[in-house]
PDB file of C-alpha atoms in Angstrom:
ATOM      1  CA  MET A   1     -29.388 183.287  19.088  1.00  0.00           C
ATOM      2  CA  ALA A   2     -29.464 183.491  22.809  1.00  0.00           C
ATOM      3  CA  VAL A   3     -27.440 186.804  22.888  1.00  0.00           C
ATOM      4  CA  GLU A   4     -30.303 188.615  21.031  1.00  0.00           C
ATOM      5  CA  THR A   5     -32.886 187.497  23.421  1.00  0.00           C
ATOM      6  CA  LEU A   6     -31.021 188.773  26.400  1.00  0.00           C
ATOM      7  CA  SER A   7     -31.045 192.332  27.589  1.00  0.00           C
ATOM      8  CA  PRO A   8     -28.405 194.653  26.183  1.00  0.00           C
ATOM      9  CA  ASP A   9     -26.882 194.905  29.596  1.00  0.00           C
ATOM     10  CA  TRP A  10     -26.066 191.102  29.712  1.00  0.00           C
ATOM     11  CA  GLU A  11     -23.683 189.825  27.241  1.00  0.00           C
ATOM     12  CA  PHE A  12     -21.245 186.960  27.293  1.00  0.00           C
ATOM     13  CA  ASP A  13     -17.525 187.563  27.755  1.00  0.00           C
ATOM     14  CA  ARG A  14     -16.009 186.336  24.446  1.00  0.00           C
ATOM     15  CA  VAL A  15     -12.628 185.712  26.208  1.00  0.00           C
ATOM     16  CA  ASP A  16     -14.351 183.141  28.557  1.00  0.00           C
ATOM     17  CA  ASP A  17     -15.486 180.942  25.715  1.00  0.00           C
ATOM     18  CA  GLY A  18     -11.903 179.759  24.954  1.00  0.00           C
ATOM     19  CA  SER A  19     -11.087 179.107  28.579  1.00  0.00           C
ATOM     20  CA  GLN A  20     -14.165 176.847  29.138  1.00  0.00           C
ATOM     21  CA  LYS A  21     -13.065 174.778  26.049  1.00  0.00           C
ATOM     22  CA  ILE A  22      -9.550 174.349  27.502  1.00  0.00           C
ATOM     23  CA  HIS A  23     -10.976 173.475  30.966  1.00  0.00           C
ATOM     24  CA  ALA A  24     -13.262 170.829  29.475  1.00  0.00           C
ATOM     25  CA  GLU A  25     -10.325 169.233  27.574  1.00  0.00           C
ATOM     26  CA  VAL A  26      -8.156 169.107  30.646  1.00  0.00           C
ATOM     27  CA  GLN A  27     -11.033 167.506  32.556  1.00  0.00           C
ATOM     28  CA  LEU A  28     -11.560 165.013  29.758  1.00  0.00           C
ATOM     29  CA  LYS A  29      -7.944 164.080  29.845  1.00  0.00           C
ATOM     30  CA  ASN A  30      -7.921 163.669  33.713  1.00  0.00           C
ATOM     31  CA  TYR A  31     -10.933 161.409  33.281  1.00  0.00           C
ATOM     32  CA  GLY A  32      -9.250 159.298  30.509  1.00  0.00           C
ATOM     33  CA  LYS A  33      -6.154 158.867  32.819  1.00  0.00           C
ATOM     34  CA  PHE A  34      -8.508 157.809  35.698  1.00  0.00           C
ATOM     35  CA  LEU A  35     -10.195 155.279  33.483  1.00  0.00           C
ATOM     36  CA  GLU A  36      -6.862 153.862  32.311  1.00  0.00           C
ATOM     37  CA  GLU A  37      -5.624 153.599  35.871  1.00  0.00           C
ATOM     38  CA  TYR A  38      -8.829 151.980  37.006  1.00  0.00           C
ATOM     39  CA  THR A  39      -8.808 149.517  34.222  1.00  0.00           C
ATOM     40  CA  SER A  40      -5.311 148.437  34.887  1.00  0.00           C
ATOM     41  CA  GLN A  41      -5.955 148.146  38.493  1.00  0.00           C
ATOM     42  CA  LEU A  42      -9.067 145.960  37.855  1.00  0.00           C
ATOM     43  CA  ARG A  43      -6.948 143.856  35.461  1.00  0.00           C
ATOM     44  CA  ARG A  44      -4.329 143.354  38.106  1.00  0.00           C
ATOM     45  CA  ILE A  45      -6.907 142.235  40.664  1.00  0.00           C
ATOM     46  CA  GLU A  46      -8.460 139.920  38.111  1.00  0.00           C
ATOM     47  CA  ASP A  47      -5.118 138.284  37.427  1.00  0.00           C
ATOM     48  CA  ALA A  48      -4.402 137.911  41.025  1.00  0.00           C
ATOM     49  CA  LEU A  49      -7.755 136.278  41.735  1.00  0.00           C
ATOM     50  CA  ASP A  50      -7.559 134.181  38.508  1.00  0.00           C
ATOM     51  CA  ASP A  51      -4.460 132.365  39.769  1.00  0.00           C
ATOM     52  CA  SER A  52      -5.952 131.627  43.283  1.00  0.00           C
ATOM     53  CA  ILE A  53      -9.397 130.518  42.108  1.00  0.00           C
ATOM     54  CA  GLY A  54      -8.110 127.914  39.729  1.00  0.00           C
ATOM     55  CA  ASP A  55     -10.120 126.035  37.129  1.00  0.00           C
ATOM     56  CA  VAL A  56     -13.658 127.537  37.390  1.00  0.00           C
ATOM     57  CA  TRP A  57     -16.382 126.599  35.020  1.00  0.00           C
ATOM     58  CA  ASP A  58     -16.869 129.159  32.273  1.00  0.00           C
ATOM     59  CA  PHE A  59     -20.112 129.044  30.206  1.00  0.00           C
ATOM     60  CA  ASN A  60     -18.378 130.313  27.120  1.00  0.00           C
ATOM     61  CA  LEU A  61     -15.428 127.849  27.245  1.00  0.00           C
ATOM     62  CA  ASP A  62     -17.088 124.809  28.684  1.00  0.00           C
ATOM     63  CA  PRO A  63     -20.513 123.872  27.363  1.00  0.00           C
ATOM     64  CA  ILE A  64     -20.998 121.053  29.892  1.00  0.00           C
ATOM     65  CA  ALA A  65     -20.707 121.148  33.776  1.00  0.00           C
ATOM     66  CA  LEU A  66     -21.109 118.746  36.576  1.00  0.00           C
ATOM     67  CA  LYS A  67     -23.593 119.600  39.325  1.00  0.00           C
ATOM     68  CA  LEU A  68     -22.465 117.866  42.465  1.00  0.00           C
ATOM     69  CA  LEU A  69     -24.881 117.757  45.402  1.00  0.00           C
ATOM     70  CA  PRO A  70     -24.226 116.245  48.624  1.00  0.00           C
ATOM     71  CA  TYR A  71     -25.728 112.883  49.275  1.00  0.00           C
ATOM     72  CA  GLU A  72     -27.443 112.157  52.519  1.00  0.00           C
ATOM     73  CA  GLN A  73     -26.610 108.727  53.717  1.00  0.00           C
ATOM     74  CA  SER A  74     -28.653 108.834  56.975  1.00  0.00           C
ATOM     75  CA  SER A  75     -32.191 107.424  56.760  1.00  0.00           C
ATOM     76  CA  LEU A  76     -35.105 109.267  57.949  1.00  0.00           C
ATOM     77  CA  LEU A  77     -35.572 107.130  61.053  1.00  0.00           C
ATOM     78  CA  GLU A  78     -31.970 107.787  61.946  1.00  0.00           C
ATOM     79  CA  LEU A  79     -32.516 111.492  61.886  1.00  0.00           C
ATOM     80  CA  ILE A  80     -35.542 111.288  64.084  1.00  0.00           C
ATOM     81  CA  LYS A  81     -34.333 110.143  67.554  1.00  0.00           C
ATOM     82  CA  THR A  82     -35.666 111.707  70.667  1.00  0.00           C
ATOM     83  CA  GLU A  83     -36.277 110.470  74.202  1.00  0.00           C
ATOM     84  CA  ASN A  84     -40.053 110.600  73.561  1.00  0.00           C
ATOM     85  CA  LYS A  85     -41.173 107.591  71.692  1.00  0.00           C
ATOM     86  CA  VAL A  86     -44.645 109.022  70.819  1.00  0.00           C
ATOM     87  CA  LEU A  87     -43.066 112.182  69.386  1.00  0.00           C
ATOM     88  CA  ASN A  88     -40.746 109.972  67.236  1.00  0.00           C
ATOM     89  CA  LYS A  89     -43.758 108.334  65.773  1.00  0.00           C
ATOM     90  CA  VAL A  90     -45.527 111.449  65.033  1.00  0.00           C
ATOM     91  CA  ILE A  91     -42.505 113.148  63.378  1.00  0.00           C
ATOM     92  CA  THR A  92     -41.775 109.980  61.527  1.00  0.00           C
ATOM     93  CA  VAL A  93     -45.381 109.937  60.010  1.00  0.00           C
ATOM     94  CA  TYR A  94     -45.284 113.553  58.997  1.00  0.00           C
ATOM     95  CA  ALA A  95     -41.707 113.332  57.614  1.00  0.00           C
ATOM     96  CA  ALA A  96     -42.746 110.318  55.492  1.00  0.00           C
ATOM     97  CA  LEU A  97     -45.785 112.270  54.204  1.00  0.00           C
ATOM     98  CA  CYS A  98     -43.663 115.322  53.423  1.00  0.00           C
ATOM     99  CA  CYS A  99     -41.271 112.976  51.332  1.00  0.00           C
ATOM    100  CA  GLU A 100     -44.226 111.391  49.542  1.00  0.00           C
ATOM    101  CA  ILE A 101     -45.593 114.835  48.605  1.00  0.00           C
ATOM    102  CA  LYS A 102     -42.146 115.895  47.293  1.00  0.00           C
ATOM    103  CA  LYS A 103     -41.970 112.884  45.174  1.00  0.00           C
ATOM    104  CA  LEU A 104     -45.455 113.318  43.801  1.00  0.00           C
ATOM    105  CA  LYS A 105     -44.696 116.895  42.924  1.00  0.00           C
ATOM    106  CA  TYR A 106     -41.519 115.970  41.160  1.00  0.00           C
ATOM    107  CA  GLU A 107     -43.421 113.209  39.227  1.00  0.00           C
ATOM    108  CA  ALA A 108     -46.112 115.629  38.184  1.00  0.00           C
ATOM    109  CA  GLU A 109     -43.521 118.176  37.073  1.00  0.00           C
ATOM    110  CA  THR A 110     -41.420 115.783  35.065  1.00  0.00           C
ATOM    111  CA  LYS A 111     -44.009 113.321  33.729  1.00  0.00           C
ATOM    112  CA  PHE A 112     -47.419 114.866  33.398  1.00  0.00           C
ATOM    113  CA  TYR A 113     -47.179 118.663  32.998  1.00  0.00           C
ATOM    114  CA  ASN A 114     -45.692 118.625  29.518  1.00  0.00           C
ATOM    115  CA  GLY A 115     -47.886 115.919  28.219  1.00  0.00           C
ATOM    116  CA  LEU A 116     -50.931 117.784  29.279  1.00  0.00           C
ATOM    117  CA  LEU A 117     -49.643 121.135  28.228  1.00  0.00           C
ATOM    118  CA  PHE A 118     -48.550 120.156  24.700  1.00  0.00           C
ATOM    119  CA  TYR A 119     -51.187 117.512  23.769  1.00  0.00           C
ATOM    120  CA  GLY A 120     -52.523 118.249  20.304  1.00  0.00           C
ATOM    121  CA  GLU A 121     -50.129 121.102  19.599  1.00  0.00           C
ATOM    122  CA  GLY A 122     -48.237 121.330  16.324  1.00  0.00           C
ATOM    123  CA  ALA A 123     -51.024 119.879  14.163  1.00  0.00           C
ATOM    124  CA  THR A 124     -53.866 122.002  12.621  1.00  0.00           C
ATOM    125  CA  ASP A 125     -57.152 120.556  11.790  1.00  0.00           C
ATOM    126  CA  ALA A 126     -56.587 121.175   8.124  1.00  0.00           C
ATOM    127  CA  SER A 127     -53.354 119.236   7.912  1.00  0.00           C
ATOM    128  CA  MET A 128     -54.656 116.163   9.762  1.00  0.00           C
ATOM    129  CA  VAL A 129     -55.833 113.282   7.627  1.00  0.00           C
ATOM    130  CA  GLU A 130     -59.091 111.579   8.589  1.00  0.00           C
ATOM    131  CA  GLY A 131     -58.400 109.198  11.411  1.00  0.00           C
ATOM    132  CA  ASP A 132     -55.209 110.935  12.756  1.00  0.00           C
ATOM    133  CA  CYS A 133     -57.144 112.403  15.556  1.00  0.00           C
ATOM    134  CA  GLN A 134     -58.398 108.992  16.602  1.00  0.00           C
ATOM    135  CA  ILE A 135     -54.849 107.576  16.414  1.00  0.00           C
ATOM    136  CA  GLN A 136     -53.437 110.436  18.412  1.00  0.00           C
ATOM    137  CA  MET A 137     -56.093 110.058  21.118  1.00  0.00           C
ATOM    138  CA  GLY A 138     -55.518 106.291  21.226  1.00  0.00           C
ATOM    139  CA  ARG A 139     -51.804 106.835  21.875  1.00  0.00           C
ATOM    140  CA  PHE A 140     -52.809 109.338  24.632  1.00  0.00           C
ATOM    141  CA  ILE A 141     -54.953 106.811  26.534  1.00  0.00           C
ATOM    142  CA  SER A 142     -52.159 104.976  28.302  1.00  0.00           C
ATOM    143  CA  PHE A 143     -50.820 108.575  29.415  1.00  0.00           C
ATOM    144  CA  LEU A 144     -54.365 109.286  30.692  1.00  0.00           C
ATOM    145  CA  GLN A 145     -54.463 105.957  32.528  1.00  0.00           C
ATOM    146  CA  GLU A 146     -51.107 106.760  34.377  1.00  0.00           C
ATOM    147  CA  LEU A 147     -52.392 110.240  35.098  1.00  0.00           C
ATOM    148  CA  SER A 148     -55.641 108.829  36.595  1.00  0.00           C
ATOM    149  CA  CYS A 149     -53.460 106.516  38.841  1.00  0.00           C
ATOM    150  CA  PHE A 150     -51.434 109.436  39.817  1.00  0.00           C
ATOM    151  CA  VAL A 151     -54.347 111.636  40.716  1.00  0.00           C
ATOM    152  CA  THR A 152     -55.789 108.659  42.682  1.00  0.00           C
ATOM    153  CA  ARG A 153     -52.436 108.470  44.609  1.00  0.00           C
ATOM    154  CA  CYS A 154     -52.425 112.184  45.248  1.00  0.00           C
ATOM    155  CA  TYR A 155     -55.977 112.009  46.618  1.00  0.00           C
ATOM    156  CA  GLU A 156     -54.891 109.092  48.924  1.00  0.00           C
ATOM    157  CA  VAL A 157     -51.940 111.115  50.225  1.00  0.00           C
ATOM    158  CA  VAL A 158     -53.822 114.265  50.830  1.00  0.00           C
ATOM    159  CA  MET A 159     -56.579 112.325  52.686  1.00  0.00           C
ATOM    160  CA  ASN A 160     -53.864 110.691  54.819  1.00  0.00           C
ATOM    161  CA  VAL A 161     -52.318 114.182  55.668  1.00  0.00           C
ATOM    162  CA  VAL A 162     -55.864 115.430  56.532  1.00  0.00           C
ATOM    163  CA  HIS A 163     -56.510 112.422  58.730  1.00  0.00           C
ATOM    164  CA  GLN A 164     -53.131 112.703  60.472  1.00  0.00           C
ATOM    165  CA  LEU A 165     -53.643 116.441  61.179  1.00  0.00           C
ATOM    166  CA  ALA A 166     -57.097 115.701  62.390  1.00  0.00           C
ATOM    167  CA  ALA A 167     -55.782 112.994  64.814  1.00  0.00           C
ATOM    168  CA  LEU A 168     -53.035 115.304  66.059  1.00  0.00           C
ATOM    169  CA  TYR A 169     -55.298 118.401  66.554  1.00  0.00           C
ATOM    170  CA  ILE A 170     -58.306 116.622  67.965  1.00  0.00           C
ATOM    171  CA  SER A 171     -60.637 119.100  69.834  1.00  0.00           C
ATOM    172  CA  ASN A 172     -62.765 116.479  71.446  1.00  0.00           C
ATOM    173  CA  LYS A 173     -62.399 116.664  75.259  1.00  0.00           C
ATOM    174  CA  ILE A 174     -63.264 112.912  75.793  1.00  0.00           C
ATOM    175  CA  ALA A 175     -61.051 111.475  73.158  1.00  0.00           C
ATOM    176  CA  PRO A 176     -57.362 110.696  74.334  1.00  0.00           C
ATOM    177  CA  LYS A 177     -54.715 113.045  72.947  1.00  0.00           C
ATOM    178  CA  ILE A 178     -51.856 111.581  71.145  1.00  0.00           C
ATOM    179  CA  ILE A 179     -49.528 114.378  72.066  1.00  0.00           C
ATOM    180  CA  GLU A 180     -50.015 117.883  73.552  1.00  0.00           C
ATOM    181  CA  THR A 181     -50.324 120.266  70.621  1.00  0.00           C
ATOM    182  CA  THR A 182     -51.178 123.607  72.335  1.00  0.00           C
ATOM    183  CA  GLY A 183     -49.093 126.291  70.815  1.00  0.00           C
ATOM    184  CA  VAL A 184     -47.642 124.130  68.071  1.00  0.00           C
ATOM    185  CA  HIS A 185     -47.617 125.774  64.630  1.00  0.00           C
ATOM    186  CA  PHE A 186     -46.359 124.238  61.389  1.00  0.00           C
ATOM    187  CA  GLN A 187     -43.965 126.266  59.273  1.00  0.00           C
ATOM    188  CA  VAL A 188     -44.641 126.780  55.530  1.00  0.00           C
ATOM    189  CA  PHE A 189     -41.475 126.243  53.403  1.00  0.00           C
TER     190      PHE A 189
END
């Protein structure tokens, strides 16, 4: 025991042990009351908010939800209107290229990523009958043809972006400048 290891001068007061237990029980009761009051207060707040919020989608109760996004009815050309005709053309070209890149990214994610990622998965060499590999590859040929056309299109778009940037940021003193680009920096999103 801890009492034996202490010096004989130092001993615990046996009367104090009972008072500590009573004090701990009082504190525990006070804490229990606090928790009950806090819980009832939170429940009242939740009930008050529940009436004002109305019908909100609950994952546990409603397995299906609608995702409503605003639809922009303005065309790209309507959004790009300035007094400077040259600036309008430059912004239109870059905006069209950005839209094309977003479409290509979406197509890659939805159409090609999974096909490339999961090709040949699920079947082991031992479970495949002779000729199944050739049949699987034959079915994959059309996918590879579409992928080849997609990669060619991506290459063309990237080349167009590089050519447009080169034309905009031309450093040749003799060649005519399309627009003054000193101090212009494109933002990365």
